[in-house]
mmCIF file of C-alpha atoms in Angstrom:
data_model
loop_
_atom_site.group_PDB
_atom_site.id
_atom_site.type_symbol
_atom_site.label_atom_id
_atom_site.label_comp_id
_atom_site.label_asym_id
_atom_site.label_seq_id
_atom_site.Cartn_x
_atom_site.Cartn_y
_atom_site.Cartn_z
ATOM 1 C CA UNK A 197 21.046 -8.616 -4.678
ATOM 2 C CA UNK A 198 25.045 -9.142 -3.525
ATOM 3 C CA UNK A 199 26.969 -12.513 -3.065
ATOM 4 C CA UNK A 200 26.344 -12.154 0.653
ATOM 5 C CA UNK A 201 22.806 -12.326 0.227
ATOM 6 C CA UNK A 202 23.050 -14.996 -2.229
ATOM 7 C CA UNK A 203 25.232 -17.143 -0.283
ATOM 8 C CA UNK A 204 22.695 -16.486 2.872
ATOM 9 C CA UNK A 205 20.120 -17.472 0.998
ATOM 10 C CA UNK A 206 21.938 -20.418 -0.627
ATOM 11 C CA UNK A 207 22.956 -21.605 3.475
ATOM 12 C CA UNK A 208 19.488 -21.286 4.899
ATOM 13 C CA UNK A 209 17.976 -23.363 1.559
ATOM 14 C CA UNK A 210 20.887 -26.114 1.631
ATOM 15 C CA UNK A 211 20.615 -26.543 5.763
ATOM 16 C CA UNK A 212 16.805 -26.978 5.493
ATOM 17 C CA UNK A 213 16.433 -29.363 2.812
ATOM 18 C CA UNK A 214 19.059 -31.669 4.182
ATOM 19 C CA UNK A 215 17.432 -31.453 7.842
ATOM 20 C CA UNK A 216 13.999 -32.188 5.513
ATOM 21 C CA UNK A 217 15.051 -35.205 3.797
ATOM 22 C CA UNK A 218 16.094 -36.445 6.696
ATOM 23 C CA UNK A 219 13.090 -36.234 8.675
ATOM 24 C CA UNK A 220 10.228 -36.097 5.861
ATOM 25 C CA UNK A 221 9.108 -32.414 5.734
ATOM 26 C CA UNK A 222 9.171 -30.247 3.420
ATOM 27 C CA UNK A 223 11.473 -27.884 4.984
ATOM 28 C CA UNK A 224 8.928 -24.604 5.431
ATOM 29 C CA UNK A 225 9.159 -25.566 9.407
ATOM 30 C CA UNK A 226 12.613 -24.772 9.407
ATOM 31 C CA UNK A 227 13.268 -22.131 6.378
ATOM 32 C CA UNK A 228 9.863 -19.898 7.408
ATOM 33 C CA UNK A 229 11.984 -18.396 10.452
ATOM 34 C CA UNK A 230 15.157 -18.226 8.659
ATOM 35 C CA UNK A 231 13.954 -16.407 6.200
ATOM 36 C CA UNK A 232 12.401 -13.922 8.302
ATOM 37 C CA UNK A 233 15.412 -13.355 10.786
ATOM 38 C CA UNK A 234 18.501 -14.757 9.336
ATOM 39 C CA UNK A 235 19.195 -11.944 6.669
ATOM 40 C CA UNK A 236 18.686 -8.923 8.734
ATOM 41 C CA UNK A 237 21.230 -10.351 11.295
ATOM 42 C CA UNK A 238 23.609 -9.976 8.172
ATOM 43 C CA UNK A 239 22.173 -6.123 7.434
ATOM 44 C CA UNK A 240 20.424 -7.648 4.657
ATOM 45 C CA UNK A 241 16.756 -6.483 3.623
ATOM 46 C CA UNK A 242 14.152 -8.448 5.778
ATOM 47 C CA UNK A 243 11.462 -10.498 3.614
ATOM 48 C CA UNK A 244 7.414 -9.637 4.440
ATOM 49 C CA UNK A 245 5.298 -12.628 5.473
ATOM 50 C CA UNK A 246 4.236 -12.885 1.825
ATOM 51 C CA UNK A 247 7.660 -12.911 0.565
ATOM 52 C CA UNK A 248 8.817 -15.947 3.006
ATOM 53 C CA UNK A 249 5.426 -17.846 2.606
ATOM 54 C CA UNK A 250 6.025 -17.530 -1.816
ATOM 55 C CA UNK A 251 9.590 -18.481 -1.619
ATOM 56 C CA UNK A 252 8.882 -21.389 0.761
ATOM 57 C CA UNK A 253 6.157 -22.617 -1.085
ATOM 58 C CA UNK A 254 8.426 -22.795 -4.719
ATOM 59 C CA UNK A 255 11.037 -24.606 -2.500
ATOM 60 C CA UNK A 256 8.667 -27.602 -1.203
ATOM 61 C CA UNK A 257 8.155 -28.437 -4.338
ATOM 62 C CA UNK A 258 11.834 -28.888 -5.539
ATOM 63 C CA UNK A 259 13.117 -30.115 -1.703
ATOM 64 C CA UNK A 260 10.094 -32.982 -2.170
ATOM 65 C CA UNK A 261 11.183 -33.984 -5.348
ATOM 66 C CA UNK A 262 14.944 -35.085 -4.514
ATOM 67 C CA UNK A 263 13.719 -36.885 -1.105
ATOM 68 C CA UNK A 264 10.820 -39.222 -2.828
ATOM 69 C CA UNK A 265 13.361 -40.072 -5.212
ATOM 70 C CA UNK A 266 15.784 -41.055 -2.037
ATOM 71 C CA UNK A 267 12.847 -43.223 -0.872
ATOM 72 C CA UNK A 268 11.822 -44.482 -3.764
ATOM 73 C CA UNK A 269 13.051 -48.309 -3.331
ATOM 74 C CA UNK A 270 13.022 -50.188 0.245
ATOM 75 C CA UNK A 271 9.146 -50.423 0.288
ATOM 76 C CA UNK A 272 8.984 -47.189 2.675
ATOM 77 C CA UNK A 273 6.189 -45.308 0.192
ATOM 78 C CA UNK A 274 2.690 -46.153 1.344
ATOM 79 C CA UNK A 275 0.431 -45.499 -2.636
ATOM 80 C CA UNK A 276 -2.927 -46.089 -0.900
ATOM 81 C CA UNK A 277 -1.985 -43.437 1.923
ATOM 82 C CA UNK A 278 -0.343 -41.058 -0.807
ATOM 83 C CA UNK A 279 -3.460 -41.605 -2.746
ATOM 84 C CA UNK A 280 -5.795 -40.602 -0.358
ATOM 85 C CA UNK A 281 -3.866 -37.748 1.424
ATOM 86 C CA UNK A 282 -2.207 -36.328 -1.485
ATOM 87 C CA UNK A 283 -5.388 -35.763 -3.366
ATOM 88 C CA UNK A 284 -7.358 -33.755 -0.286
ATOM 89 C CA UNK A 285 -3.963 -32.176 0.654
ATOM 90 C CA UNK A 286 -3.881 -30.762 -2.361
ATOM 91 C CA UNK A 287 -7.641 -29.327 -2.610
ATOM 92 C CA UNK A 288 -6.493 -28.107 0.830
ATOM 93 C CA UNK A 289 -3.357 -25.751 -0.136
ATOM 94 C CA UNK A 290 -4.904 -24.799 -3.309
ATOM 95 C CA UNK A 291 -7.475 -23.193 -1.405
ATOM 96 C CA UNK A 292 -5.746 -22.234 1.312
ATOM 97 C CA UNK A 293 -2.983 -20.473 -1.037
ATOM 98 C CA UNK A 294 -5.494 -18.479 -2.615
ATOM 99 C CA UNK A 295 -7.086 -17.440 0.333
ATOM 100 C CA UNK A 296 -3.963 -16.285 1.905
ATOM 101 C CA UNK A 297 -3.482 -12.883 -0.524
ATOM 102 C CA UNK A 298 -6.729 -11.548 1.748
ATOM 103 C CA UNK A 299 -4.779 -12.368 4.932
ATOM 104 C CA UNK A 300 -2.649 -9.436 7.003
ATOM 105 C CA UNK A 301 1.337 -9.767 7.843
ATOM 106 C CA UNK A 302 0.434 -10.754 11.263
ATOM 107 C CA UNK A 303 -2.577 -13.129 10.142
ATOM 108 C CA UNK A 304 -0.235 -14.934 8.299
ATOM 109 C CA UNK A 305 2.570 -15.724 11.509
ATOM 110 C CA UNK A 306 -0.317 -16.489 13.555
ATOM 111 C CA UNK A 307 -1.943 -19.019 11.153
ATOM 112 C CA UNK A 308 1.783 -20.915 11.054
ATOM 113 C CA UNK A 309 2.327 -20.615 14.735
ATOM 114 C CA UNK A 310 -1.105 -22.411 16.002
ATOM 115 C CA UNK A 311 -0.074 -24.874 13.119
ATOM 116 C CA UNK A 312 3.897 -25.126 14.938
ATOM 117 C CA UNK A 313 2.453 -25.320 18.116
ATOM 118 C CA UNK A 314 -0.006 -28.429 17.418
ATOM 119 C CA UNK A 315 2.636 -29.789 15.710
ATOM 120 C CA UNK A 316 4.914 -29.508 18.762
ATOM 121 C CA UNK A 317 2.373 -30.982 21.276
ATOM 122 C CA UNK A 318 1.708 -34.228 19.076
ATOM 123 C CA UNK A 319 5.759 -34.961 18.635
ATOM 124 C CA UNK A 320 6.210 -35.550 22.684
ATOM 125 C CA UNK A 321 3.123 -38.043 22.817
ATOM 126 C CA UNK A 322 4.580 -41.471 23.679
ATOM 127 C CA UNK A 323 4.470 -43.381 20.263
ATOM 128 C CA UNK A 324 5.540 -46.987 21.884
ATOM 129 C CA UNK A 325 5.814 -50.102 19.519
ATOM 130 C CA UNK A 326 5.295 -48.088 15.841
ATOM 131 C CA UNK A 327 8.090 -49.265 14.649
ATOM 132 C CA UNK A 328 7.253 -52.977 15.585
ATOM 133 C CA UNK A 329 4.672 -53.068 12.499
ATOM 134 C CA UNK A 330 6.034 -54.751 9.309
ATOM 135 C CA UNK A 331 5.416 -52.195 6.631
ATOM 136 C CA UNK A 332 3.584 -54.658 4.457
ATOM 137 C CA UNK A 333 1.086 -54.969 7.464
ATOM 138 C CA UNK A 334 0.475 -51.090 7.808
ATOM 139 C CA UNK A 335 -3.646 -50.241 8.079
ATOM 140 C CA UNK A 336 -5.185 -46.710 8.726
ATOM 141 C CA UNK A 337 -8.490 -45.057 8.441
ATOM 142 C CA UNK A 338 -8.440 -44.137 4.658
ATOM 143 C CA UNK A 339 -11.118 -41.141 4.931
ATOM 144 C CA UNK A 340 -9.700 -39.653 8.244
ATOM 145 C CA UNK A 341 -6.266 -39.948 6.814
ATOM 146 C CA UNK A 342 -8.038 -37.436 3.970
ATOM 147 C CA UNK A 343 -10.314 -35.191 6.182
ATOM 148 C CA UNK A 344 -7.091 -34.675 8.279
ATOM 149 C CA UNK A 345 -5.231 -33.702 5.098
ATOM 150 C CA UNK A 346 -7.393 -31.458 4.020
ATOM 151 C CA UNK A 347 -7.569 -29.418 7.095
ATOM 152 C CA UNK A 348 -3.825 -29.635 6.948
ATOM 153 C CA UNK A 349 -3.380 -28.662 3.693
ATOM 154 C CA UNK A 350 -5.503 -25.198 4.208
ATOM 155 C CA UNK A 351 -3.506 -24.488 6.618
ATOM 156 C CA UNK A 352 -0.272 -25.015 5.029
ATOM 157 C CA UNK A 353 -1.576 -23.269 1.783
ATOM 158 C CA UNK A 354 -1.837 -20.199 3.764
ATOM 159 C CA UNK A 355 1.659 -19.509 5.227
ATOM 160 C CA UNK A 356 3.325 -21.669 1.666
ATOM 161 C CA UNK A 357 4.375 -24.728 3.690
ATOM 162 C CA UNK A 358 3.221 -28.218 2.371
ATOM 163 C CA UNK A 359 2.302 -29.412 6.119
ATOM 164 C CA UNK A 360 4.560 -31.891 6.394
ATOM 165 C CA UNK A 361 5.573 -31.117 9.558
ATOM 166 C CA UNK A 362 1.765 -31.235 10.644
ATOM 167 C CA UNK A 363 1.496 -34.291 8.866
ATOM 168 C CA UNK A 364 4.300 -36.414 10.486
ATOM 169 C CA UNK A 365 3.035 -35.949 14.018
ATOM 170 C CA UNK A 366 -0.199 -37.109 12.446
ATOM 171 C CA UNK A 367 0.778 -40.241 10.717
ATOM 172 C CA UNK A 368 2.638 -41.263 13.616
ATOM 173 C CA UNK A 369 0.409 -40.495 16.556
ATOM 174 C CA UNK A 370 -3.336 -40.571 14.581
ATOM 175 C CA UNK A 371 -2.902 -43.311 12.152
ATOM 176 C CA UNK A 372 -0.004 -45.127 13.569
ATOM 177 C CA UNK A 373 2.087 -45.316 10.264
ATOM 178 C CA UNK A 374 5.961 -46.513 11.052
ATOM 179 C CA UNK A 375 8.438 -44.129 11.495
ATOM 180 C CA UNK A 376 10.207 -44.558 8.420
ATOM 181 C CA UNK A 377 7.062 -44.943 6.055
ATOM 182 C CA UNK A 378 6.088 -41.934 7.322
ATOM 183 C CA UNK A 379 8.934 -40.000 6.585
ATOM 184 C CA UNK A 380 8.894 -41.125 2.955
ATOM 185 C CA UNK A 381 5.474 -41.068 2.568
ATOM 186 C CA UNK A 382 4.910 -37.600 3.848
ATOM 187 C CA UNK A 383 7.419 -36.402 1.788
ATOM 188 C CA UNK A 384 5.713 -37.978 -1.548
ATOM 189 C CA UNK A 385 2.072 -35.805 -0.252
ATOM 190 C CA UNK A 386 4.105 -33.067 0.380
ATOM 191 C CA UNK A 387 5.494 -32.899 -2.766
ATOM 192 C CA UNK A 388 1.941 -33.158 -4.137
ATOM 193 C CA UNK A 389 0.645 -30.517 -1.818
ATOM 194 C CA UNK A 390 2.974 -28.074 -2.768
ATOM 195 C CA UNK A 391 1.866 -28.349 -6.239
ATOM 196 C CA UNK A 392 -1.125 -25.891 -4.445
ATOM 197 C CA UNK A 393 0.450 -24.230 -2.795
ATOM 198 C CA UNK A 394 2.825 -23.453 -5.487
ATOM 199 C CA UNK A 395 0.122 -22.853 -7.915
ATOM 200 C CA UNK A 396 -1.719 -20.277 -5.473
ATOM 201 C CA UNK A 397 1.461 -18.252 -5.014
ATOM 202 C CA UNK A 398 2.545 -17.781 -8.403
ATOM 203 C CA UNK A 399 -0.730 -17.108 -9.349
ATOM 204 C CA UNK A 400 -1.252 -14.185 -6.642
ATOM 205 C CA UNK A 401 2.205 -13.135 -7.486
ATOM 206 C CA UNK A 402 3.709 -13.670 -3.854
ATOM 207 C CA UNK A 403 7.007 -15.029 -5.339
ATOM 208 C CA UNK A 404 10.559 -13.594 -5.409
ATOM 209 C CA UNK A 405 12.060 -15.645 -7.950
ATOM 210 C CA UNK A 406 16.133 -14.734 -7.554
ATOM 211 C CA UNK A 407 15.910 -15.841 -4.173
ATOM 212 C CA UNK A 408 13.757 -18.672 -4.892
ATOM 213 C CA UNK A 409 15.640 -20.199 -7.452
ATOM 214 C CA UNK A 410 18.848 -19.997 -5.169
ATOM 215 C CA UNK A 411 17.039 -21.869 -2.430
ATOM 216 C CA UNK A 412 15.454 -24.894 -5.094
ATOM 217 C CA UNK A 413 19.621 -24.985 -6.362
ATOM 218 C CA UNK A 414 20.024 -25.534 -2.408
ATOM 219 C CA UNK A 415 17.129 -27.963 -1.958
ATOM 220 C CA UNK A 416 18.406 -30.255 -4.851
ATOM 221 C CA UNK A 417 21.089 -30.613 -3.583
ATOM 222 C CA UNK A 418 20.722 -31.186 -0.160
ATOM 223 C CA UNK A 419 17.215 -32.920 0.511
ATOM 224 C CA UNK A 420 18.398 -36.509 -1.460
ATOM 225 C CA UNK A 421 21.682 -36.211 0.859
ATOM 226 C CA UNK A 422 19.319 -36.144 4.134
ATOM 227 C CA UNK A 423 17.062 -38.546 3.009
ATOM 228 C CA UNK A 424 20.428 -40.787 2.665
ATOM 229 C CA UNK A 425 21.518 -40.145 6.011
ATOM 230 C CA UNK A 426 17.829 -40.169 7.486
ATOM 231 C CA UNK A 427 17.812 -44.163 6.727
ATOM 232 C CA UNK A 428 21.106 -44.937 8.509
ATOM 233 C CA UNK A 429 19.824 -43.005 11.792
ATOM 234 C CA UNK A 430 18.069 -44.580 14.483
ATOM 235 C CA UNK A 431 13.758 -44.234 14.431
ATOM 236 C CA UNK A 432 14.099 -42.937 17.814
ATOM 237 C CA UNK A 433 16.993 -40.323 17.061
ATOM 238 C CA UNK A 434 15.155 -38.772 13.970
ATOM 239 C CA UNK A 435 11.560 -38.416 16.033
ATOM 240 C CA UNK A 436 13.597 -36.036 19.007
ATOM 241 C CA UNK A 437 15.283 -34.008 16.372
ATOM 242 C CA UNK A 438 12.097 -33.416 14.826
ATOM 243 C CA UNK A 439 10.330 -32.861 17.930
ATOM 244 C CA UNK A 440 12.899 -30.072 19.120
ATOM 245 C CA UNK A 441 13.140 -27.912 15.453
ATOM 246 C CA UNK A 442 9.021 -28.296 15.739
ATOM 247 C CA UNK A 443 9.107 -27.084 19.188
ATOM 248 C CA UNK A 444 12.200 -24.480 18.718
ATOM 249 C CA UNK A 445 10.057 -22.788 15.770
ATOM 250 C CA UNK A 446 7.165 -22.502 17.780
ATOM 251 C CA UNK A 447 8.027 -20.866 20.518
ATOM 252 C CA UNK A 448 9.988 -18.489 18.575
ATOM 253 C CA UNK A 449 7.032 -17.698 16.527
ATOM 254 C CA UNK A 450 4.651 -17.517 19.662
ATOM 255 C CA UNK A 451 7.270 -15.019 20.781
ATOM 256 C CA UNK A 452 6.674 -12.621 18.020
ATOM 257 C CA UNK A 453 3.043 -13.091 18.282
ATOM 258 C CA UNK A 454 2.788 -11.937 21.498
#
């Protein structure tokens, strides 16, 4: 463990979390691949699957945290939709964290790429007039919002993500929540899902904790400064750069796949 590796670590944690809080993940999207390639570029050991997946998991939970608190005020957090999807996220990851110790290297990568690449296909539908809705007016299917979140959060559980960026195509396209409620919102179940997913990975002792703790330093840091820049930028601005680091990571994923 050198500086150089520390300050790596320190870059890739502080550039997620403020492209998180911006756009209401969790940051996992975006820190899964640059913890797997970034550090060898710099000769520095490569992390396994399991490694990543711990470290990203531990990270959620601190990147959430500084974002919600962001949102907090401006009526942009939805409690009946954090309610319902927090609670069957959670189940989700808890389970799906677990389950992941019996998974292979490769099981792992291919569980988070089908996950990217559903992701990716929902961003580019046409989402015209979302933004219309006055947030006080916002309606959704409470127990699809859940059953969705639940499938979600297995998924996430597995590779240590929280699922926000499964969940923001979701909420936009499936229950037609505004763009920024949903970026707030998602970011308050996220936080709550990666209490599982945290819990599982700790538990099955998938967690490096120097490098870890360098990226939650990072995340605190950085996620309430995107969240304050993610409310001065236009709806339309913050759904394309979503769209493209969703799309980016899954095609490079999909690459090492196949």
């Amino acid at each position: 463990m050198d500086f150089t590796f520390l300050i790596v670590i320190f870059l890739i944690g502080f550039i997620g979390s403020y492209i998180s809080g911006m756009v209401g993940i969790g940051g996992s999207i975006i820190k899964y691949p640059m913890l797997l390639y970034i550090p060898p570029l710099f000769g520095l050991a490569a992390f396994s699957a399991h490694e990543v997946s711990g470290i990203s998991a531990v990270q959620v939970f601190f990147a959430t945290i500084g974002g919600v608190w962001a949102y907090r005020k401006g009526g942009y957090l939805n409690k009946t939709l954090i309610i319902y999807m927090g609670s069957a996220i959670l189940a989700g990851s808890l389970i799906g964290s677990y389950g992941s110790r019996f998974m292979t290297e490769g099981g792992i990568n291919l569980v988070y790429g089908v996950l990217a690449l559903i992701a990716a296909i929902m961003m580019f539908v046409p989402k015209k007039g979302l933004d219309d809705i006055p947030l006080d007016q916002v309606k959704f299917n409470k127990w699809l919002a859940a059953f969705i979140a639940l499938i979600v959060g297995i998924g996430a559980g597995i590779v240590g993500a929280a699922g926000a960026f499964l969940l923001v195509p979701i909420m936009l396209v499936v229950l037609k929540i505004p763009t920024r409620m949903t970026i707030a919102t998602s970011l308050a179940i996220t936080f709550i899902s990666s209490i599982g997913s945290t819990a599982g990975k700790l538990a099955t002792g998938q967690v490096d904790y120097v490098p870890a703790a360098v990226m939650i330093i990072a995340s605190l840091i950085a996620s309430p400064l995107g969240a304050a820049s993610g409310k001065k930028v236009n709806t339309k601005i913050l759904q394309i750069i979503l769209a493209v680091l969703i799309l980016a990571t899954s095609i490079k994923i999909w690459m090492d796949i196949l």
